[in-house]
Short mmCIF file of C-alpha atoms and ligand atoms in Angstrom, two decimals:
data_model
loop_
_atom_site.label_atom_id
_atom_site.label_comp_id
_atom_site.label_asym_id
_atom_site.label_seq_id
_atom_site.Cartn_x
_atom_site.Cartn_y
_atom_site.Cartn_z
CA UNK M 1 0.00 0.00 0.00
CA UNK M 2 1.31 3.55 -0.54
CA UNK M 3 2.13 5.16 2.21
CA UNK M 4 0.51 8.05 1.83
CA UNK M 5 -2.77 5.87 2.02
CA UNK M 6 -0.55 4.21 5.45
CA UNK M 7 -1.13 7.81 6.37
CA UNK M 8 -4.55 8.23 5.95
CA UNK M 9 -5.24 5.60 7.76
CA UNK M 10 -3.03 6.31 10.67
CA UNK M 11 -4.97 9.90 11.29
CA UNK M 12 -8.10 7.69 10.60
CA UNK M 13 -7.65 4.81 12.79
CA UNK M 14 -5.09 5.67 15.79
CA UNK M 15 -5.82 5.67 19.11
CA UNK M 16 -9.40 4.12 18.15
CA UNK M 17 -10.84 0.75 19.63
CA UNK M 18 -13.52 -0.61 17.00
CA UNK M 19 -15.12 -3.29 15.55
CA UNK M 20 -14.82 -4.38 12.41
CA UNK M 21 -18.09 -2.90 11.92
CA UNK M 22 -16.97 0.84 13.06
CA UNK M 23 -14.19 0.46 10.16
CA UNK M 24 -15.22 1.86 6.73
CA UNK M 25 -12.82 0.29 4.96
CA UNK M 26 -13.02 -2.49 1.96
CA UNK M 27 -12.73 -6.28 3.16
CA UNK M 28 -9.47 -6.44 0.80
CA UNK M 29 -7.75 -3.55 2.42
CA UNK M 30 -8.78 -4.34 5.75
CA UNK M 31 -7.47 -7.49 5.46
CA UNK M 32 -3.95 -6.37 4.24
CA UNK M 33 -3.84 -3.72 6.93
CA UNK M 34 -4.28 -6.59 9.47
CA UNK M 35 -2.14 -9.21 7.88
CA UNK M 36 0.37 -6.28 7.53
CA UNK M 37 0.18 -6.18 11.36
CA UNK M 38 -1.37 -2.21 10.67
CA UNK M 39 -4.52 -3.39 12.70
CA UNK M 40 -4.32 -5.91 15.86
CA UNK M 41 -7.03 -7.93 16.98
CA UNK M 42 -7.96 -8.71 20.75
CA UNK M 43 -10.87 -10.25 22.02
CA UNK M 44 -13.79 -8.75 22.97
CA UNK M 45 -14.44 -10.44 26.24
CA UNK M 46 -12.21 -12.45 28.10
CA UNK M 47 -12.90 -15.13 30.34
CA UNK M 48 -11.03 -17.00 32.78
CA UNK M 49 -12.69 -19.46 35.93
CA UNK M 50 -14.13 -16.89 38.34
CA UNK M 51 -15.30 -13.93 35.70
CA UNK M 52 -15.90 -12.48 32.47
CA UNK M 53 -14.82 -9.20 31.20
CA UNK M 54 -16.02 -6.95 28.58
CA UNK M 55 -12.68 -5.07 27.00
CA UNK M 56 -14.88 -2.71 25.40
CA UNK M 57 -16.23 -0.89 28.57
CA UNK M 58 -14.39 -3.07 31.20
CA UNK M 59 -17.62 -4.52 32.88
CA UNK M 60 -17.10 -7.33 35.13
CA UNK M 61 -20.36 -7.85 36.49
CA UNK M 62 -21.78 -11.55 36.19
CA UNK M 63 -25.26 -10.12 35.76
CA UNK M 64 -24.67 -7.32 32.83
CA UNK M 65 -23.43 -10.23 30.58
CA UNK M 66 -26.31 -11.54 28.84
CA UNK M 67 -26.16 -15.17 26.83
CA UNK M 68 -27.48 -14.93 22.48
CA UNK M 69 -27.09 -17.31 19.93
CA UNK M 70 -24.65 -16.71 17.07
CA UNK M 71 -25.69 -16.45 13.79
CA UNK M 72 -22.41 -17.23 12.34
CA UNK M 73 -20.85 -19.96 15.08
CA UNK M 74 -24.15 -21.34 15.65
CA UNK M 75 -23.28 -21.40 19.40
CA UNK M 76 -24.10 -19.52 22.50
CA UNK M 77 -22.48 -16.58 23.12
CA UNK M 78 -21.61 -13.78 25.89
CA UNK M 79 -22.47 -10.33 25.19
CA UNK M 80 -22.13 -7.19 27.23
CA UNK M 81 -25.32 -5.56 28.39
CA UNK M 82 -23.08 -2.48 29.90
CA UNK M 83 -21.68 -0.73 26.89
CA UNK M 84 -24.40 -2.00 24.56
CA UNK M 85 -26.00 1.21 23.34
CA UNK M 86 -22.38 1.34 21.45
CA UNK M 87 -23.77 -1.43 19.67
CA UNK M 88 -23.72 -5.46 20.79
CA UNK M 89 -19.93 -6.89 20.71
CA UNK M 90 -20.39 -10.81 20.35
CA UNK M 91 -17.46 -12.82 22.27
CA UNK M 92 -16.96 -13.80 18.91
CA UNK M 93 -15.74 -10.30 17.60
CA UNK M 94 -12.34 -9.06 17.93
CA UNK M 95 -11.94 -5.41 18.40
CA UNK M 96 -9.30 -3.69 16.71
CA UNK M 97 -6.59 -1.15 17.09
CA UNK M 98 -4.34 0.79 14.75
CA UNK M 99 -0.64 -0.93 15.32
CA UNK M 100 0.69 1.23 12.48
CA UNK M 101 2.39 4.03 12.30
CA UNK M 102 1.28 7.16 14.90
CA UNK M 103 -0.65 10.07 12.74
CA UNK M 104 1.79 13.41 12.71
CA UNK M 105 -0.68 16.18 14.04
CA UNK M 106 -0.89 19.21 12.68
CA UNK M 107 1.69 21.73 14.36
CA UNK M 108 -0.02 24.94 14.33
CA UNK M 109 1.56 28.36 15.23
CA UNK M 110 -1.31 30.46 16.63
CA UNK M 111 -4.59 28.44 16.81
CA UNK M 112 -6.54 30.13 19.33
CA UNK M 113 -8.38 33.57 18.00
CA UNK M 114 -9.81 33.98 21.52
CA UNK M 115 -9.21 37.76 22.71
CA UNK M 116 -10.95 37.98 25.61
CA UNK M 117 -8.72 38.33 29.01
CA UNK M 118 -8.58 36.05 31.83
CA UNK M 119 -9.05 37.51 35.53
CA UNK M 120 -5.82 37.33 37.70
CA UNK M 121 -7.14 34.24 39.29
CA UNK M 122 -8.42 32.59 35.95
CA UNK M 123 -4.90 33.20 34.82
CA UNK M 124 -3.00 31.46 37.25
CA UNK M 125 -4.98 28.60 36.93
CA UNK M 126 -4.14 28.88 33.06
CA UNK M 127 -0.68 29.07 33.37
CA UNK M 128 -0.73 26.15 36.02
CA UNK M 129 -2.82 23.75 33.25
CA UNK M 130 0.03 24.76 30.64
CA UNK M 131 2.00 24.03 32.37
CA UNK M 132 0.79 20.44 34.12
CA UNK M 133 0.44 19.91 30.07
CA UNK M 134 4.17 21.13 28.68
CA UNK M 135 5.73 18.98 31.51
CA UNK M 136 3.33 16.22 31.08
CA UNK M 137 2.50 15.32 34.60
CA UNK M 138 0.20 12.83 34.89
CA UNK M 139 -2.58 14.66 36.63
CA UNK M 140 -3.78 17.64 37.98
CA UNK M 141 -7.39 18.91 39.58
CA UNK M 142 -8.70 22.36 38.98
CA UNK M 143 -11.08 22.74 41.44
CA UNK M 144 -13.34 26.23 40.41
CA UNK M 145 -16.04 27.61 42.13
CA UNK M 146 -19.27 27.44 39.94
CA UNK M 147 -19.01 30.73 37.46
CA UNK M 148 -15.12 30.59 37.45
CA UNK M 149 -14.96 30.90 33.63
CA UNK M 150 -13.16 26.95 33.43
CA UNK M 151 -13.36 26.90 29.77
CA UNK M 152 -11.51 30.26 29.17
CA UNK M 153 -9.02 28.92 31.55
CA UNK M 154 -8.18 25.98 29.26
CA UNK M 155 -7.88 28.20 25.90
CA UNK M 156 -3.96 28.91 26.50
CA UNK M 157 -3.00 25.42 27.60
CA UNK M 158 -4.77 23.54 24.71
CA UNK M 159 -3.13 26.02 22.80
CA UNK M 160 0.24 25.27 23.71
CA UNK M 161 -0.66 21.41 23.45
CA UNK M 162 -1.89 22.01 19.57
CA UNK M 163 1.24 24.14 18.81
CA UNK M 164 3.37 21.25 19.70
CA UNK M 165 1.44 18.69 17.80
CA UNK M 166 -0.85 17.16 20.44
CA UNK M 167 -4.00 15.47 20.47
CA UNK M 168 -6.59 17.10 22.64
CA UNK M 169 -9.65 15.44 24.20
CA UNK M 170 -12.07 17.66 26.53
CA UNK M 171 -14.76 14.63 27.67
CA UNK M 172 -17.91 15.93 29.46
CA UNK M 173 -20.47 13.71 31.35
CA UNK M 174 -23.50 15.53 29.18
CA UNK M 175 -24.44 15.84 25.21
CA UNK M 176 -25.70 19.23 26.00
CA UNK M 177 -22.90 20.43 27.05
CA UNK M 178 -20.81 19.26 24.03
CA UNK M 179 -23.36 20.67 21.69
CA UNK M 180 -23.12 24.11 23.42
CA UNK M 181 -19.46 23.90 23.28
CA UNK M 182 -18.85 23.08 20.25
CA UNK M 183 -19.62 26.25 18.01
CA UNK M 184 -17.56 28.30 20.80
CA UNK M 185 -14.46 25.76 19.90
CA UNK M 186 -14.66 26.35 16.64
CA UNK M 187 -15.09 29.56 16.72
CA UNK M 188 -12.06 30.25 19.13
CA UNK M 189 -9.80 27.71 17.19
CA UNK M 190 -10.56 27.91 13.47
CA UNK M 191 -8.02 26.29 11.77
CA UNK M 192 -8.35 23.06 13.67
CA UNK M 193 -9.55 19.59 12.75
CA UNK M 194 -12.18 19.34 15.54
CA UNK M 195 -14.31 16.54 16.26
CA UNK M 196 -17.80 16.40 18.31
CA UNK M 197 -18.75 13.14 20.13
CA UNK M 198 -22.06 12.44 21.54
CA UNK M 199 -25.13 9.64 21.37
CA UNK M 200 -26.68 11.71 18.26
CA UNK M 201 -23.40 13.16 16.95
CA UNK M 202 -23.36 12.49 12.87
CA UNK M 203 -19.16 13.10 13.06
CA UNK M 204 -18.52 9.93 14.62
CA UNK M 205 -16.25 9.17 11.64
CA UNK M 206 -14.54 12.44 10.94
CA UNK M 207 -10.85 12.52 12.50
CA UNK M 208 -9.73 15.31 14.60
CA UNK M 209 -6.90 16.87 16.53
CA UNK M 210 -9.38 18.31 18.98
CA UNK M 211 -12.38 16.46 20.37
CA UNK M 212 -14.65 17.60 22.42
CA UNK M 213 -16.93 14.25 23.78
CA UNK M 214 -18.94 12.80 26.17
CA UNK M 215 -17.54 10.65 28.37
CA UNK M 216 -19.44 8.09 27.21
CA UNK M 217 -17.83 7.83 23.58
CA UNK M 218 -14.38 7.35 25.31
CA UNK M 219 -15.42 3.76 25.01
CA UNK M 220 -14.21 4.43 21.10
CA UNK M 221 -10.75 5.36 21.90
CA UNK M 222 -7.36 3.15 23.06
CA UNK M 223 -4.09 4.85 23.88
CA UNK M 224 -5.30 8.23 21.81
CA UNK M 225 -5.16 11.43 23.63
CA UNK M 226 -1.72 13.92 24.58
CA UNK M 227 -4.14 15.55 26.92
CA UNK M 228 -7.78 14.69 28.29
CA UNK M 229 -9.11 16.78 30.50
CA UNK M 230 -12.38 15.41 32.15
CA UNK M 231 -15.04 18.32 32.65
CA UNK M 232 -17.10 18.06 35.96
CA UNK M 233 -15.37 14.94 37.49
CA UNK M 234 -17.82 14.82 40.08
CA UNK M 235 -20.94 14.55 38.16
CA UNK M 236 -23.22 11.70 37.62
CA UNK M 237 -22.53 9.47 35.11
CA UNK M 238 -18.64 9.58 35.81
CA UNK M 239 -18.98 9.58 39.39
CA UNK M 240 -20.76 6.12 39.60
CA UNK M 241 -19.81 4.22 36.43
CA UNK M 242 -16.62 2.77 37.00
CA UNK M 243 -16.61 1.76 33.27
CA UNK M 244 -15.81 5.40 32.28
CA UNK M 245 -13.00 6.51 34.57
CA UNK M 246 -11.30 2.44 32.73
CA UNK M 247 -12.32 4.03 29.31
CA UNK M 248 -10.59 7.35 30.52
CA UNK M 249 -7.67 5.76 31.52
CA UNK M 250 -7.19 3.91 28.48
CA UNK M 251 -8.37 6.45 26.25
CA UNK M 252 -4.72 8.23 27.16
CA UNK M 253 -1.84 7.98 26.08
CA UNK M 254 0.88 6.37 28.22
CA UNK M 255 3.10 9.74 28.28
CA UNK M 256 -0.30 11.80 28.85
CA UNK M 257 -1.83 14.89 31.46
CA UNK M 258 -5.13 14.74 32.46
CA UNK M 259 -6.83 17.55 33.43
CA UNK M 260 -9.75 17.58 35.98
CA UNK M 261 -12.35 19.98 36.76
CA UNK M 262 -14.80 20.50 39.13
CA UNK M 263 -16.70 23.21 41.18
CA UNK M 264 -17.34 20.37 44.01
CA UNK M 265 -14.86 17.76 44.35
CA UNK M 266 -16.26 14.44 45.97
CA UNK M 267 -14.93 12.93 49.75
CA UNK M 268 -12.44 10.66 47.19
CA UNK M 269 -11.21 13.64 45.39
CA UNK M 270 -10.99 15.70 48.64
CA UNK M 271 -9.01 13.25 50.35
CA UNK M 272 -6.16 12.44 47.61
CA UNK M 273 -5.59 16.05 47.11
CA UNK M 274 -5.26 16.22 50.93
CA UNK M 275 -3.00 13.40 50.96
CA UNK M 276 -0.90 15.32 48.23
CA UNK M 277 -1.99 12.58 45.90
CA UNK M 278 -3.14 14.93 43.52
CA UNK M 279 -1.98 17.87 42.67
CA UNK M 280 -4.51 20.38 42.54
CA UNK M 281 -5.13 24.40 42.14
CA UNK M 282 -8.52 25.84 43.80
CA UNK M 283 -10.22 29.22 41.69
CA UNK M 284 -11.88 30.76 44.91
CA UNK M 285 -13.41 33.78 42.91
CA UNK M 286 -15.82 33.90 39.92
CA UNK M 287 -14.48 35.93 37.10
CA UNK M 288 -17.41 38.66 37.70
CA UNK M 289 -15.44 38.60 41.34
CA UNK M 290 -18.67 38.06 43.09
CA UNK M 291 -19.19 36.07 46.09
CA UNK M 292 -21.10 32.79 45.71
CA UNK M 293 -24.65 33.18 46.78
CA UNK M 294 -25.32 31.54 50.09
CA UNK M 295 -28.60 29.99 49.85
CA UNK M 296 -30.93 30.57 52.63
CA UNK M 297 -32.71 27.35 54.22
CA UNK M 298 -36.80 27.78 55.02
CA UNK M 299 -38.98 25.27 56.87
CA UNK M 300 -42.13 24.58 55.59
CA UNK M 301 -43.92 22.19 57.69
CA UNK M 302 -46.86 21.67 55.25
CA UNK M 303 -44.51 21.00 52.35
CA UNK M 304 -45.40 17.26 51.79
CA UNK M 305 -49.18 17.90 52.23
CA UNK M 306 -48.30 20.73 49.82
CA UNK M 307 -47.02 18.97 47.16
CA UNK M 308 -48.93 15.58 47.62
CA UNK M 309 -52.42 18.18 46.63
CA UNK M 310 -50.63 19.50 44.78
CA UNK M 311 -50.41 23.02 45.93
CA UNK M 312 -47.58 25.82 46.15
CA UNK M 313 -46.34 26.14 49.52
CA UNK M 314 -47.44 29.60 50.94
CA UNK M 315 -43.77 29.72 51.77
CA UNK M 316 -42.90 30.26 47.93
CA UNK M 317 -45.75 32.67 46.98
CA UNK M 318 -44.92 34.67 49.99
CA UNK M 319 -41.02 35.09 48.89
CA UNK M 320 -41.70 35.71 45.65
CA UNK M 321 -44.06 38.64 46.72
CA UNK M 322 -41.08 40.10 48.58
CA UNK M 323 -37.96 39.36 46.17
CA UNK M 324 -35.25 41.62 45.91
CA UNK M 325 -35.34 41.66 42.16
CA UNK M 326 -38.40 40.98 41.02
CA UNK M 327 -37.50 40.95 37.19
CA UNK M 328 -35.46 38.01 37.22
CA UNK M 329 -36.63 34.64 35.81
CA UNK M 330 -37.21 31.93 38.16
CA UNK M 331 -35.41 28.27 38.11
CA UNK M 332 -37.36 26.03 40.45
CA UNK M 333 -36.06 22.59 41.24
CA UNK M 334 -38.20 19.68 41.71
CA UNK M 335 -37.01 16.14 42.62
CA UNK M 336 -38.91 14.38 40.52
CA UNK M 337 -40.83 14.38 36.97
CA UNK M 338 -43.86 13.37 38.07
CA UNK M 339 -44.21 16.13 41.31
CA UNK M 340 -42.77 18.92 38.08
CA UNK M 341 -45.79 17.88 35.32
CA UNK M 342 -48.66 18.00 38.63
CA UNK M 343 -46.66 21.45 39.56
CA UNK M 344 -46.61 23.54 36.24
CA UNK M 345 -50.30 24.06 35.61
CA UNK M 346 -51.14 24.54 39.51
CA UNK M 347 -47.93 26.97 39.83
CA UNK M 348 -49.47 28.47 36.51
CA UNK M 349 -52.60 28.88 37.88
CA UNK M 350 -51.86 30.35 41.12
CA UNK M 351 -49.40 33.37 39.76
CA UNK M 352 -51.74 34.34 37.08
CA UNK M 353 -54.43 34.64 39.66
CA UNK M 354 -51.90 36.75 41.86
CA UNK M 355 -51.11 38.92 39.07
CA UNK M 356 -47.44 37.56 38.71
CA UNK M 357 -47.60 35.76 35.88
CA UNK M 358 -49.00 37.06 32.76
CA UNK M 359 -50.31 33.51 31.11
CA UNK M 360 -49.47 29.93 31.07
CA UNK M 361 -47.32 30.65 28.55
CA UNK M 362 -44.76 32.20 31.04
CA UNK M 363 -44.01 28.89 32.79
CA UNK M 364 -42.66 25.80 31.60
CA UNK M 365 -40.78 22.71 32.23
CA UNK M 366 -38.09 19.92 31.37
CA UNK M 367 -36.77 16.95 32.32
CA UNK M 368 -34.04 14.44 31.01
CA UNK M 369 -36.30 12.43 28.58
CA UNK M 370 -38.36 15.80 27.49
CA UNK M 371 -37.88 15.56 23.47
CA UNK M 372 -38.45 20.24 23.53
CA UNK M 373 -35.98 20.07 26.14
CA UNK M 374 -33.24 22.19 23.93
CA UNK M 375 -35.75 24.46 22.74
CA UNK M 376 -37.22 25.13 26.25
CA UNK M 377 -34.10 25.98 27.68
CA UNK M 378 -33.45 28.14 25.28
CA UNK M 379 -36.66 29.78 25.36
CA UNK M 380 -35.79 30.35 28.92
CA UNK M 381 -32.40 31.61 28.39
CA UNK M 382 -33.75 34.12 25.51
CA UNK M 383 -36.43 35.46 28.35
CA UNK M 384 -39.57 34.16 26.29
CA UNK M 385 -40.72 32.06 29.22
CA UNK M 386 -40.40 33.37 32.74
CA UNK M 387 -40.01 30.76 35.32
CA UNK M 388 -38.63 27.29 34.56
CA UNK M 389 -39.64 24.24 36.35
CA UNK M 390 -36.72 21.64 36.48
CA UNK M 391 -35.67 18.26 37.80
CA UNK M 392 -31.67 18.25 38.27
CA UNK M 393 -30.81 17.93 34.98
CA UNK M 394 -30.41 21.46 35.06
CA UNK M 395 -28.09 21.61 38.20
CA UNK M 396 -24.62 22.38 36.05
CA UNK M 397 -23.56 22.97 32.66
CA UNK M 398 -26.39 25.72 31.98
CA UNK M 399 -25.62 29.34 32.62
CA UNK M 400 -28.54 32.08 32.34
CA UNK M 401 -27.92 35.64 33.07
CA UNK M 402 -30.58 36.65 35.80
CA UNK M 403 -32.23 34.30 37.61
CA UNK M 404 -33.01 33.42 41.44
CA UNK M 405 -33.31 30.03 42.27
CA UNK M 406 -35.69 28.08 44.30
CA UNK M 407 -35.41 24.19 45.44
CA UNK M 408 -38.65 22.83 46.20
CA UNK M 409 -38.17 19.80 48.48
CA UNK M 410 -34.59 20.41 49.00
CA UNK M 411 -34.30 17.21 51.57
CA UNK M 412 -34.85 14.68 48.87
CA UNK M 413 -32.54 11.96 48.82
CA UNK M 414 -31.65 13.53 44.54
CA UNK M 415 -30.34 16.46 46.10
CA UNK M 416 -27.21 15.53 47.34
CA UNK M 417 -24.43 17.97 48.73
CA UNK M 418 -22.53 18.70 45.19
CA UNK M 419 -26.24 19.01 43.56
CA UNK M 420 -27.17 21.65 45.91
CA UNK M 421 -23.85 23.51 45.56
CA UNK M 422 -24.32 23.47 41.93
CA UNK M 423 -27.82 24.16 41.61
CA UNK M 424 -27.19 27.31 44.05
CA UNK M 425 -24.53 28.35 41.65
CA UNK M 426 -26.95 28.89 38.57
CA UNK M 427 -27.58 32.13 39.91
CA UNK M 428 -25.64 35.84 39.63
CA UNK M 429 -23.51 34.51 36.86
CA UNK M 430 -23.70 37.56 34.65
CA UNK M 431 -21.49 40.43 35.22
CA UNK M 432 -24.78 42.35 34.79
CA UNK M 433 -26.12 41.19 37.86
CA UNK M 434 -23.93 38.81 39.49
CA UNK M 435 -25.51 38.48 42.15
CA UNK M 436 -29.16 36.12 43.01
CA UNK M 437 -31.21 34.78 45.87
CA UNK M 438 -31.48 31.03 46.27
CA UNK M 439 -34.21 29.34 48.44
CA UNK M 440 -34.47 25.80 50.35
CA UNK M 441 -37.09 24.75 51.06
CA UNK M 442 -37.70 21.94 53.09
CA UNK M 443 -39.81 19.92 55.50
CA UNK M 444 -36.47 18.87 57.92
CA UNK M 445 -32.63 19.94 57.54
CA UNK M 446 -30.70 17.47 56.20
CA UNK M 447 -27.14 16.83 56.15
CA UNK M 448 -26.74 17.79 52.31
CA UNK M 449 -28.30 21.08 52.75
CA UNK M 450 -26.18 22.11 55.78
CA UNK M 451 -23.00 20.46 53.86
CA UNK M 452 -23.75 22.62 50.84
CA UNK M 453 -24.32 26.03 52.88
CA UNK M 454 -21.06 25.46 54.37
CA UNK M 455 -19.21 24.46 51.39
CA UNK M 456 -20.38 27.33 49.57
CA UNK M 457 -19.31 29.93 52.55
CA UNK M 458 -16.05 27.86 53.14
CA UNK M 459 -15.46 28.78 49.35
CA UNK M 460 -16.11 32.37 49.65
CA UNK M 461 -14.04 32.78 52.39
CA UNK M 462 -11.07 30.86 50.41
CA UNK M 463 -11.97 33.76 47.60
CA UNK M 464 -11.43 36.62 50.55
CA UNK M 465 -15.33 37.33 51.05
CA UNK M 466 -16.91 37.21 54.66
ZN1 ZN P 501 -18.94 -3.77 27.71
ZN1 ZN P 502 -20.05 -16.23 17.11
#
């Protein structure tokens, strides 16, 4: 084969794990690339006495392997039920990786177009990611308050990693937030090849220098990435699915930094960087230089006969009556779907009749499965609706420019300490009014909401606010 066609195939097919499947090539050229020893096989799932495991995803749970027939063998097989929404891998099927020749990256000498400037504090963090990055040590935790700016903070240190021919991952736990950052990446870094990964994502064969992914589609990669830096370590699905921080970690390269962020850094997290396990850098100040908000906690003894009617809790109509700003929109978290769908007509109903709300119209709501759920957020976010009713899936990631923020139920068992601290940081993110009022409400203090209050003070006091 040429080897400009070895090339090709090289920027195509390094650092990838696939099945045959996932590789677009003829049967006659695949074959030479893997008799050529380009492409090497390994099993799918390996077995020994005591367990089977899925090298895919890295499952090893007896009861996520699931037993099919085999249409070619014409025996029974193991499949994994973990990673199958990346499509079924029969024990059957090798995956493969490139063996070849490593892909030369593009070199470039001033990718980034971004002219905005980083605060003092968002610059220190900068230079301490470019640097983590030039010296390639292993791992380092940026731990930012909610509002810090993170992703301007990364713009000179993937810079320096492009200039010097790196390959560039930046994995985060949700599609949405890929999607948003996507047009801002290519935007900021126009000449270069980058790649968007997600469930939906129609680039899934394009190659890239830069990718910007869910953490999900790291499944896809083997031994690819210079840098990967993992967006909002703590956050659900990362946090509890062991099979993504194995596809992280292979997903690397063995010479490799990885970058975390987070705004609220689990007990694990906590406790290595306190062991000087992990080297870390805390951003005490957003880049407005704002305090946090500090939510306040109110006790509502009626609150389950409230919402079991359902009704709004006098509590809520009461505060809103008396808000300090009474022109910003409303985020009010629910816990669940169900309590959010009884909630938006009666919560519709009641403000209209108060003269708060002008029509239905004005109040809406979304959930993980809701198919309008882009659309409604950004409905919100362009001021056409007025108060938006929520279960957590809008606890990070989003940023709108005015809004106070209510939790309804706050001592639910979904509202766990970081969810809290996040959820109270959606509000005074703008410049324009950075600061916001945020309200718990609750039928009995629980450990979460006390845990979050004090994070979030511990954290402005770190930044130099009392
Ligand atoms: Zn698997
Ligand atoms: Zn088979």
């Amino acid at each position: 084969m040429a080897s400009e066609t070895t090339n090709q195939l090289a920027n195509q097919f390094a650092g990838k794990l696939l099945l045959r499947s996932e590789i677009p090539l003829s049967e006659d050229v695949f074959q030479h690339c893997v008799s050529s020893g380009n492409f090497t096989a390994v099993s799918s799932i390996s077995k020994n006495l005591l367990y089977c495991q899925c090298n895919r995803c890295g499952n090893r749970e007896p009861g996520l392997f699931a037993k099919i027939p085999c249409q070619i063998c014409h025996r029974e097989h193991h499949y994994c039920r973990k990673c199958i929404e990346m499509g079924r891998v029969m024990e059957c099927e090798p995956l493969y990786y490139w063996n070849g020749d490593q892909p030369a990256w593009a070199t470039p000498a001033d990718p980034c177009s971004w002219d905005g400037e980083l605060t003092d504090k968002q610059q220190l963090a900068a230079d301490r990611i470019t640097q983590a990055i030039v010296s390639q040590e292993k791992e380092l935790l940026i731990w930012a308050v909610c509002g810090a700016g993170k992703t301007e903070m990364l713009f000179p240190g993937i810079t320096k990693a492009l200039q010097s021919g790196k390959r560039v991952c930046l994995a985060t736990p949700r599609a949405d937030v890929v999607r948003e950052l996507l047009p801002r990446f290519r935007q900021v870094f126009a000449g270069v090849s980058i790649q968007g990964l997600y469930g939906g994502s129609d680039e899934k064969e394009k190659v890239a220098q830069l990718i910007l992914s869910t953490t999900h589609q790291l499944l896809r990669f083997r031994q690819a990435f210079d840098v990967l830096i993992i967006d909002e370590i703590d956050a659900f699905p990362y946090h509890k699915d062991p099979s993504l921080s194995f596809a992280a970690n292979r997903s690397r390269k063995q010479i490799s930094t990885m970058i975390y962020l987070t705004a609220t850094p689990r007990k694990e997290q906590r406790r290595r960087m306190l062991q000087k396990q992990l080297n870390h850098m805390f951003v005490p100040t957003r880049f407005h230089g704002y305090p946090l908000p500090v939510p306040s906690l109110k006790m509502c003894r009626t609150l389950k006969k409230d919402l079991a009617r359902p009704a709004p809790p006098k509590l809520l109509t009461e505060w809103l009556k008396q808000r300090v700003n009474p022109e910003r929109q409303l985020l009010l978290f629910v816990p669940t779907i169900e309590l959010a769908e009884k909630l938006e007509m009666v919560l519709a109903r009641k403000f209209i009749q108060l003269g708060w709300l002008p029509s239905k119209q004005a109040i809406t709501f979304v959930h993980a499965s809701d198919p309008d759920r882009e659309e409604k957020v950004q409905q919100f976010r362009r001021k056409e609706t007025f108060m938006l009713l929520t279960t957590t899936i809008l606890e990070r990631g989003v940023t709108f420019p005015s809004v106070d923020v209510v939790v309804l139920d706050a001592g639910h068992d979904v509202f766990d300490e970081a969810a809290l601290v996040q959820i109270a940081g959606r509000a005074g993110r703008s410049p324009d009014d950075p600061t916001g009022e945020v309200l718990f409400i609750h039928d009995g203090k629980t450990d979460a909401m006390v845990e979050a209050v004090s994070s979030v003070k511990a954290m402005n006091k770190r930044g130099g606010f009392r």
